[in-house]
Amino acid sequence: MTAPEWLARELSNGFQALLSLGLKRAPSADVIGMTLDVWLVPITRRLGGTDEERGTKRVRTAFARLFERREWPTPADFLDALPAPIHLPALPVPKQTEAERAVSRERLAAIVEQFFQTKRMR
């Protein structure tokens, strides 16, 4: 699974911030790119299908929690710091009157009829 661009960008930004803290066991500059690649594997599995707006907020919150550490975190630490996704409530089923349903059925029947007439003409 390829990491979404927004996720790779947010992890890179978070890494830069973590590096600026001078944490123990921080990766050196020559392996930070590889470290990011390794982190992207489990994090993409968890967040790969998340939309950018909500995912960005969750990633930034996780890094904010990790900034309190004294040692460089692991991907598991990041995933533990990641807030649970916010589930939006489902939209209510629209209520239609019987008259509105009848109009919808008539429209649908007209569309189906037009479809079959077009097919017969070919």
Tab-separated table of N, CA and C in Angstrom:
chain	number	residue	atom	x	y	z
A	1	MET	N	0.849	-1.168	0.000
A	1	MET	CA	0.000	0.000	0.000
A	1	MET	C	0.904	1.244	0.000
A	2	THR	N	0.676	2.110	-0.928
A	2	THR	CA	1.450	3.343	-1.025
A	2	THR	C	0.870	4.386	-0.074
A	3	ALA	N	1.753	5.097	0.594
A	3	ALA	CA	1.306	6.118	1.547
A	3	ALA	C	0.723	7.302	0.803
A	4	PRO	N	-0.406	7.827	1.283
A	4	PRO	CA	-0.940	9.061	0.695
A	4	PRO	C	0.072	10.191	0.878
A	5	GLU	N	0.090	11.104	-0.054
A	5	GLU	CA	1.050	12.213	-0.014
A	5	GLU	C	0.919	13.021	1.268
A	6	TRP	N	-0.318	13.275	1.687
A	6	TRP	CA	-0.512	14.081	2.901
A	6	TRP	C	0.089	13.401	4.124
A	7	LEU	N	0.005	12.057	4.176
A	7	LEU	CA	0.515	11.322	5.326
A	7	LEU	C	2.036	11.375	5.360
A	8	ALA	N	2.668	11.161	4.213
A	8	ALA	CA	4.128	11.243	4.152
A	8	ALA	C	4.600	12.644	4.530
A	9	ARG	N	3.889	13.654	4.078
A	9	ARG	CA	4.244	15.044	4.398
A	9	ARG	C	4.120	15.310	5.895
A	10	GLU	N	3.026	14.863	6.501
A	10	GLU	CA	2.815	15.090	7.929
A	10	GLU	C	3.841	14.338	8.779
A	11	LEU	N	4.180	13.111	8.374
A	11	LEU	CA	5.201	12.374	9.120
A	11	LEU	C	6.557	13.061	8.995
A	12	SER	N	6.872	13.536	7.817
A	12	SER	CA	8.131	14.248	7.611
A	12	SER	C	8.198	15.496	8.490
A	13	ASN	N	7.107	16.253	8.535
A	13	ASN	CA	7.055	17.444	9.392
A	13	ASN	C	7.199	17.065	10.861
A	14	GLY	N	6.531	15.997	11.264
A	14	GLY	CA	6.633	15.538	12.647
A	14	GLY	C	8.038	15.090	12.996
A	15	PHE	N	8.703	14.410	12.047
A	15	PHE	CA	10.083	13.985	12.265
A	15	PHE	C	10.996	15.187	12.450
A	16	GLN	N	10.806	16.208	11.640
A	16	GLN	CA	11.636	17.409	11.768
A	16	GLN	C	11.475	18.015	13.150
A	17	ALA	N	10.237	18.064	13.624
A	17	ALA	CA	9.989	18.615	14.955
A	17	ALA	C	10.624	17.739	16.031
A	18	LEU	N	10.490	16.421	15.918
A	18	LEU	CA	11.096	15.518	16.898
A	18	LEU	C	12.616	15.660	16.901
A	19	LEU	N	13.210	15.768	15.705
A	19	LEU	CA	14.663	15.917	15.621
A	19	LEU	C	15.135	17.191	16.314
A	20	SER	N	14.343	18.235	16.239
A	20	SER	CA	14.734	19.506	16.854
A	20	SER	C	14.756	19.420	18.381
A	21	LEU	N	14.110	18.397	18.947
A	21	LEU	CA	14.071	18.241	20.402
A	21	LEU	C	15.340	17.613	20.969
A	22	GLY	N	16.166	17.019	20.099
A	22	GLY	CA	17.397	16.388	20.563
A	22	GLY	C	17.148	15.188	21.466
A	23	LEU	N	16.161	14.377	21.125
A	23	LEU	CA	15.800	13.216	21.934
A	23	LEU	C	16.893	12.152	21.900
A	24	LYS	N	16.992	11.372	22.980
A	24	LYS	CA	17.897	10.223	23.012
A	24	LYS	C	17.459	9.232	21.937
A	25	ARG	N	18.407	8.528	21.375
A	25	ARG	CA	18.187	7.482	20.354
A	25	ARG	C	17.582	8.026	19.068
A	26	ALA	N	17.677	9.330	18.829
A	26	ALA	CA	17.163	9.902	17.572
A	26	ALA	C	18.021	9.397	16.418
A	27	PRO	N	17.414	9.106	15.275
A	27	PRO	CA	18.202	8.662	14.121
A	27	PRO	C	19.101	9.794	13.619
A	28	SER	N	20.200	9.409	13.016
A	28	SER	CA	21.108	10.414	12.453
A	28	SER	C	20.549	10.903	11.122
A	29	ALA	N	21.088	12.011	10.663
A	29	ALA	CA	20.605	12.642	9.431
A	29	ALA	C	20.726	11.707	8.234
A	30	ASP	N	21.727	10.832	8.224
A	30	ASP	CA	21.922	9.964	7.059
A	30	ASP	C	20.933	8.805	6.990
A	31	VAL	N	20.192	8.512	8.066
A	31	VAL	CA	19.203	7.431	8.022
A	31	VAL	C	17.773	7.909	8.271
A	32	ILE	N	17.581	9.214	8.401
A	32	ILE	CA	16.231	9.708	8.716
A	32	ILE	C	15.242	9.383	7.594
A	33	GLY	N	15.685	9.429	6.337
A	33	GLY	CA	14.806	9.076	5.211
A	33	GLY	C	14.361	7.628	5.279
A	34	MET	N	15.309	6.732	5.606
A	34	MET	CA	14.968	5.321	5.734
A	34	MET	C	14.045	5.107	6.930
A	35	THR	N	14.282	5.853	8.001
A	35	THR	CA	13.424	5.752	9.183
A	35	THR	C	11.989	6.133	8.823
A	36	LEU	N	11.849	7.210	8.066
A	36	LEU	CA	10.520	7.639	7.628
A	36	LEU	C	9.858	6.549	6.788
A	37	ASP	N	10.605	5.943	5.875
A	37	ASP	CA	10.055	4.869	5.038
A	37	ASP	C	9.567	3.696	5.884
A	38	VAL	N	10.339	3.348	6.906
A	38	VAL	CA	9.960	2.230	7.769
A	38	VAL	C	8.695	2.579	8.558
A	39	TRP	N	8.618	3.792	9.076
A	39	TRP	CA	7.443	4.220	9.826
A	39	TRP	C	6.196	4.234	8.948
A	40	LEU	N	6.357	4.573	7.685
A	40	LEU	CA	5.199	4.691	6.794
A	40	LEU	C	4.459	3.371	6.607
A	41	VAL	N	5.150	2.257	6.741
A	41	VAL	CA	4.507	0.956	6.496
A	41	VAL	C	3.355	0.706	7.477
A	42	PRO	N	3.594	0.666	8.797
A	42	PRO	CA	2.460	0.394	9.699
A	42	PRO	C	1.472	1.549	9.790
A	43	ILE	N	1.972	2.758	9.645
A	43	ILE	CA	1.083	3.912	9.785
A	43	ILE	C	0.166	4.037	8.567
A	44	THR	N	0.683	3.709	7.395
A	44	THR	CA	-0.165	3.711	6.194
A	44	THR	C	-1.238	2.650	6.309
A	45	ARG	N	-0.871	1.500	6.871
A	45	ARG	CA	-1.869	0.446	7.063
A	45	ARG	C	-3.018	0.940	7.935
A	46	ARG	N	-2.698	1.742	8.939
A	46	ARG	CA	-3.717	2.239	9.862
A	46	ARG	C	-4.470	3.443	9.301
A	47	LEU	N	-3.760	4.336	8.585
A	47	LEU	CA	-4.362	5.606	8.178
A	47	LEU	C	-4.514	5.785	6.678
A	48	GLY	N	-4.114	4.817	5.878
A	48	GLY	CA	-4.087	4.981	4.429
A	48	GLY	C	-5.401	5.390	3.802
A	49	GLY	N	-6.509	4.931	4.333
A	49	GLY	CA	-7.804	5.265	3.755
A	49	GLY	C	-8.479	6.461	4.403
A	50	THR	N	-7.770	7.122	5.313
A	50	THR	CA	-8.343	8.263	6.028
A	50	THR	C	-8.312	9.497	5.149
A	51	ASP	N	-9.360	10.319	5.230
A	51	ASP	CA	-9.337	11.550	4.445
A	51	ASP	C	-8.318	12.510	5.052
A	52	GLU	N	-7.786	13.378	4.217
A	52	GLU	CA	-6.671	14.235	4.600
A	52	GLU	C	-6.995	15.148	5.780
A	53	GLU	N	-8.149	15.767	5.766
A	53	GLU	CA	-8.468	16.742	6.818
A	53	GLU	C	-8.485	16.100	8.204
A	54	ARG	N	-9.215	15.016	8.341
A	54	ARG	CA	-9.297	14.369	9.652
A	54	ARG	C	-8.003	13.642	10.000
A	55	GLY	N	-7.355	13.043	8.987
A	55	GLY	CA	-6.104	12.327	9.227
A	55	GLY	C	-4.997	13.253	9.680
A	56	THR	N	-4.923	14.434	9.073
A	56	THR	CA	-3.891	15.402	9.438
A	56	THR	C	-4.032	15.808	10.904
A	57	LYS	N	-5.249	16.041	11.335
A	57	LYS	CA	-5.480	16.419	12.737
A	57	LYS	C	-5.028	15.305	13.682
A	58	ARG	N	-5.330	14.068	13.327
A	58	ARG	CA	-4.953	12.940	14.184
A	58	ARG	C	-3.435	12.785	14.252
A	59	VAL	N	-2.768	12.909	13.091
A	59	VAL	CA	-1.302	12.765	13.045
A	59	VAL	C	-0.645	13.874	13.867
A	60	ARG	N	-1.104	15.095	13.703
A	60	ARG	CA	-0.519	16.217	14.457
A	60	ARG	C	-0.743	16.048	15.961
A	61	THR	N	-1.895	15.536	16.344
A	61	THR	CA	-2.159	15.289	17.761
A	61	THR	C	-1.221	14.218	18.298
A	62	ALA	N	-1.001	13.160	17.513
A	62	ALA	CA	-0.085	12.094	17.946
A	62	ALA	C	1.323	12.652	18.146
A	63	PHE	N	1.799	13.462	17.211
A	63	PHE	CA	3.133	14.036	17.373
A	63	PHE	C	3.180	14.969	18.576
A	64	ALA	N	2.139	15.748	18.796
A	64	ALA	CA	2.121	16.634	19.960
A	64	ALA	C	2.269	15.820	21.251
A	65	ARG	N	1.664	14.644	21.282
A	65	ARG	CA	1.794	13.774	22.455
A	65	ARG	C	3.219	13.223	22.566
A	66	LEU	N	3.829	12.932	21.418
A	66	LEU	CA	5.185	12.371	21.428
A	66	LEU	C	6.236	13.411	21.803
A	67	PHE	N	5.932	14.679	21.655
A	67	PHE	CA	6.890	15.736	21.989
A	67	PHE	C	7.211	15.749	23.483
A	68	GLU	N	6.415	15.075	24.280
A	68	GLU	CA	6.641	15.020	25.724
A	68	GLU	C	7.657	13.942	26.112
A	69	ARG	N	8.082	13.153	25.153
A	69	ARG	CA	8.996	12.045	25.428
A	69	ARG	C	10.439	12.519	25.555
A	70	ARG	N	11.271	11.672	26.167
A	70	ARG	CA	12.703	11.968	26.286
A	70	ARG	C	13.522	11.154	25.295
A	71	GLU	N	12.910	10.091	24.754
A	71	GLU	CA	13.597	9.235	23.778
A	71	GLU	C	12.817	9.216	22.479
A	72	TRP	N	13.538	8.928	21.403
A	72	TRP	CA	12.919	8.834	20.082
A	72	TRP	C	11.869	7.726	20.107
A	73	PRO	N	10.654	8.014	19.673
A	73	PRO	CA	9.577	7.011	19.719
A	73	PRO	C	9.697	5.980	18.591
A	74	THR	N	8.975	4.900	18.766
A	74	THR	CA	8.867	3.872	17.732
A	74	THR	C	7.542	4.073	16.989
A	75	PRO	N	7.372	3.385	15.854
A	75	PRO	CA	6.065	3.466	15.183
A	75	PRO	C	4.921	3.018	16.104
A	76	ALA	N	5.170	2.028	16.946
A	76	ALA	CA	4.130	1.574	17.879
A	76	ALA	C	3.773	2.685	18.870
A	77	ASP	N	4.784	3.453	19.310
A	77	ASP	CA	4.505	4.587	20.204
A	77	ASP	C	3.616	5.605	19.497
A	78	PHE	N	3.927	5.853	18.214
A	78	PHE	CA	3.121	6.795	17.439
A	78	PHE	C	1.677	6.302	17.344
A	79	LEU	N	1.500	5.025	17.011
A	79	LEU	CA	0.150	4.480	16.864
A	79	LEU	C	-0.603	4.510	18.192
A	80	ASP	N	0.114	4.307	19.303
A	80	ASP	CA	-0.520	4.406	20.619
A	80	ASP	C	-0.951	5.841	20.918
A	81	ALA	N	-0.175	6.816	20.423
A	81	ALA	CA	-0.480	8.230	20.664
A	81	ALA	C	-1.557	8.760	19.726
A	82	LEU	N	-1.855	8.009	18.683
A	82	LEU	CA	-2.828	8.437	17.688
A	82	LEU	C	-4.236	8.414	18.275
A	83	PRO	N	-4.937	9.543	18.233
A	83	PRO	CA	-6.303	9.538	18.769
A	83	PRO	C	-7.238	8.670	17.921
A	84	ALA	N	-8.243	8.158	18.551
A	84	ALA	CA	-9.238	7.343	17.839
A	84	ALA	C	-9.941	8.212	16.791
A	85	PRO	N	-10.325	7.601	15.693
A	85	PRO	CA	-11.035	8.387	14.673
A	85	PRO	C	-12.388	8.845	15.197
A	86	ILE	N	-12.768	10.002	14.735
A	86	ILE	CA	-14.081	10.531	15.098
A	86	ILE	C	-15.074	10.008	14.074
A	87	HIS	N	-16.049	9.278	14.546
A	87	HIS	CA	-17.069	8.743	13.647
A	87	HIS	C	-18.226	9.729	13.591
A	88	LEU	N	-18.486	10.179	12.395
A	88	LEU	CA	-19.588	11.112	12.214
A	88	LEU	C	-20.905	10.342	12.233
A	89	PRO	N	-21.931	10.912	12.822
A	89	PRO	CA	-23.214	10.201	12.851
A	89	PRO	C	-23.778	10.061	11.442
A	90	ALA	N	-24.459	8.961	11.227
A	90	ALA	CA	-25.083	8.733	9.927
A	90	ALA	C	-26.204	9.739	9.706
A	91	LEU	N	-26.369	10.100	8.471
A	91	LEU	CA	-27.470	11.007	8.139
A	91	LEU	C	-28.794	10.280	8.308
A	92	PRO	N	-29.810	10.966	8.757
A	92	PRO	CA	-31.107	10.308	8.911
A	92	PRO	C	-31.695	9.962	7.535
A	93	VAL	N	-32.491	8.925	7.514
A	93	VAL	CA	-33.171	8.538	6.279
A	93	VAL	C	-34.174	9.635	5.940
A	94	PRO	N	-34.113	10.153	4.707
A	94	PRO	CA	-35.056	11.220	4.364
A	94	PRO	C	-36.492	10.712	4.448
A	95	LYS	N	-37.351	11.534	4.958
A	95	LYS	CA	-38.765	11.166	5.069
A	95	LYS	C	-39.491	11.725	3.854
A	96	GLN	N	-40.210	10.855	3.186
A	96	GLN	CA	-40.988	11.268	2.021
A	96	GLN	C	-42.461	10.971	2.286
A	97	THR	N	-43.255	11.847	1.761
A	97	THR	CA	-44.698	11.587	1.825
A	97	THR	C	-45.033	10.562	0.744
A	98	GLU	N	-46.212	10.008	0.835
A	98	GLU	CA	-46.637	9.040	-0.192
A	98	GLU	C	-46.700	9.714	-1.556
A	99	ALA	N	-47.112	10.961	-1.618
A	99	ALA	CA	-47.181	11.696	-2.887
A	99	ALA	C	-45.774	11.870	-3.474
A	100	GLU	N	-44.774	12.169	-2.632
A	100	GLU	CA	-43.393	12.321	-3.119
A	100	GLU	C	-42.848	10.990	-3.631
A	101	ARG	N	-43.205	9.899	-2.946
A	101	ARG	CA	-42.773	8.572	-3.416
A	101	ARG	C	-43.409	8.243	-4.754
A	102	ALA	N	-44.668	8.600	-4.929
A	102	ALA	CA	-45.358	8.333	-6.199
A	102	ALA	C	-44.688	9.100	-7.337
A	103	VAL	N	-44.334	10.358	-7.096
A	103	VAL	CA	-43.649	11.155	-8.118
A	103	VAL	C	-42.294	10.525	-8.446
A	104	SER	N	-41.559	10.077	-7.437
A	104	SER	CA	-40.261	9.431	-7.661
A	104	SER	C	-40.410	8.159	-8.478
A	105	ARG	N	-41.434	7.346	-8.174
A	105	ARG	CA	-41.677	6.111	-8.941
A	105	ARG	C	-41.998	6.423	-10.396
A	106	GLU	N	-42.790	7.474	-10.620
A	106	GLU	CA	-43.138	7.867	-11.996
A	106	GLU	C	-41.894	8.312	-12.757
A	107	ARG	N	-41.060	9.101	-12.119
A	107	ARG	CA	-39.821	9.563	-12.759
A	107	ARG	C	-38.917	8.387	-13.100
A	108	LEU	N	-38.772	7.458	-12.160
A	108	LEU	CA	-37.937	6.287	-12.387
A	108	LEU	C	-38.499	5.435	-13.522
A	109	ALA	N	-39.805	5.247	-13.553
A	109	ALA	CA	-40.422	4.470	-14.630
A	109	ALA	C	-40.177	5.138	-15.981
A	110	ALA	N	-40.237	6.469	-16.040
A	110	ALA	CA	-39.985	7.186	-17.292
A	110	ALA	C	-38.537	7.017	-17.732
A	111	ILE	N	-37.610	7.048	-16.786
A	111	ILE	CA	-36.188	6.860	-17.118
A	111	ILE	C	-35.949	5.457	-17.653
A	112	VAL	N	-36.547	4.458	-16.994
A	112	VAL	CA	-36.380	3.069	-17.438
A	112	VAL	C	-36.977	2.890	-18.831
A	113	GLU	N	-38.144	3.444	-19.052
A	113	GLU	CA	-38.795	3.350	-20.368
A	113	GLU	C	-37.930	3.998	-21.440
A	114	GLN	N	-37.394	5.172	-21.160
A	114	GLN	CA	-36.533	5.866	-22.121
A	114	GLN	C	-35.278	5.044	-22.406
A	115	PHE	N	-34.723	4.414	-21.390
A	115	PHE	CA	-33.545	3.569	-21.559
A	115	PHE	C	-33.835	2.422	-22.524
A	116	PHE	N	-34.954	1.724	-22.299
A	116	PHE	CA	-35.276	0.583	-23.166
A	116	PHE	C	-35.652	1.019	-24.573
A	117	GLN	N	-36.281	2.170	-24.715
A	117	GLN	CA	-36.585	2.676	-26.068
A	117	GLN	C	-35.298	2.966	-26.821
A	118	THR	N	-34.347	3.548	-26.163
A	118	THR	CA	-33.048	3.850	-26.797
A	118	THR	C	-32.359	2.561	-27.193
A	119	LYS	N	-32.415	1.539	-26.352
A	119	LYS	CA	-31.776	0.256	-26.649
A	119	LYS	C	-32.437	-0.407	-27.863
A	120	ARG	N	-33.779	-0.313	-27.946
A	120	ARG	CA	-34.503	-0.927	-29.071
A	120	ARG	C	-34.154	-0.248	-30.386
A	121	MET	N	-33.873	1.050	-30.321
A	121	MET	CA	-33.567	1.813	-31.543
A	121	MET	C	-32.211	1.437	-32.107
A	122	ARG	N	-31.337	0.908	-31.333
A	122	ARG	CA	-29.988	0.552	-31.792
A	122	ARG	C	-30.003	-0.734	-32.470
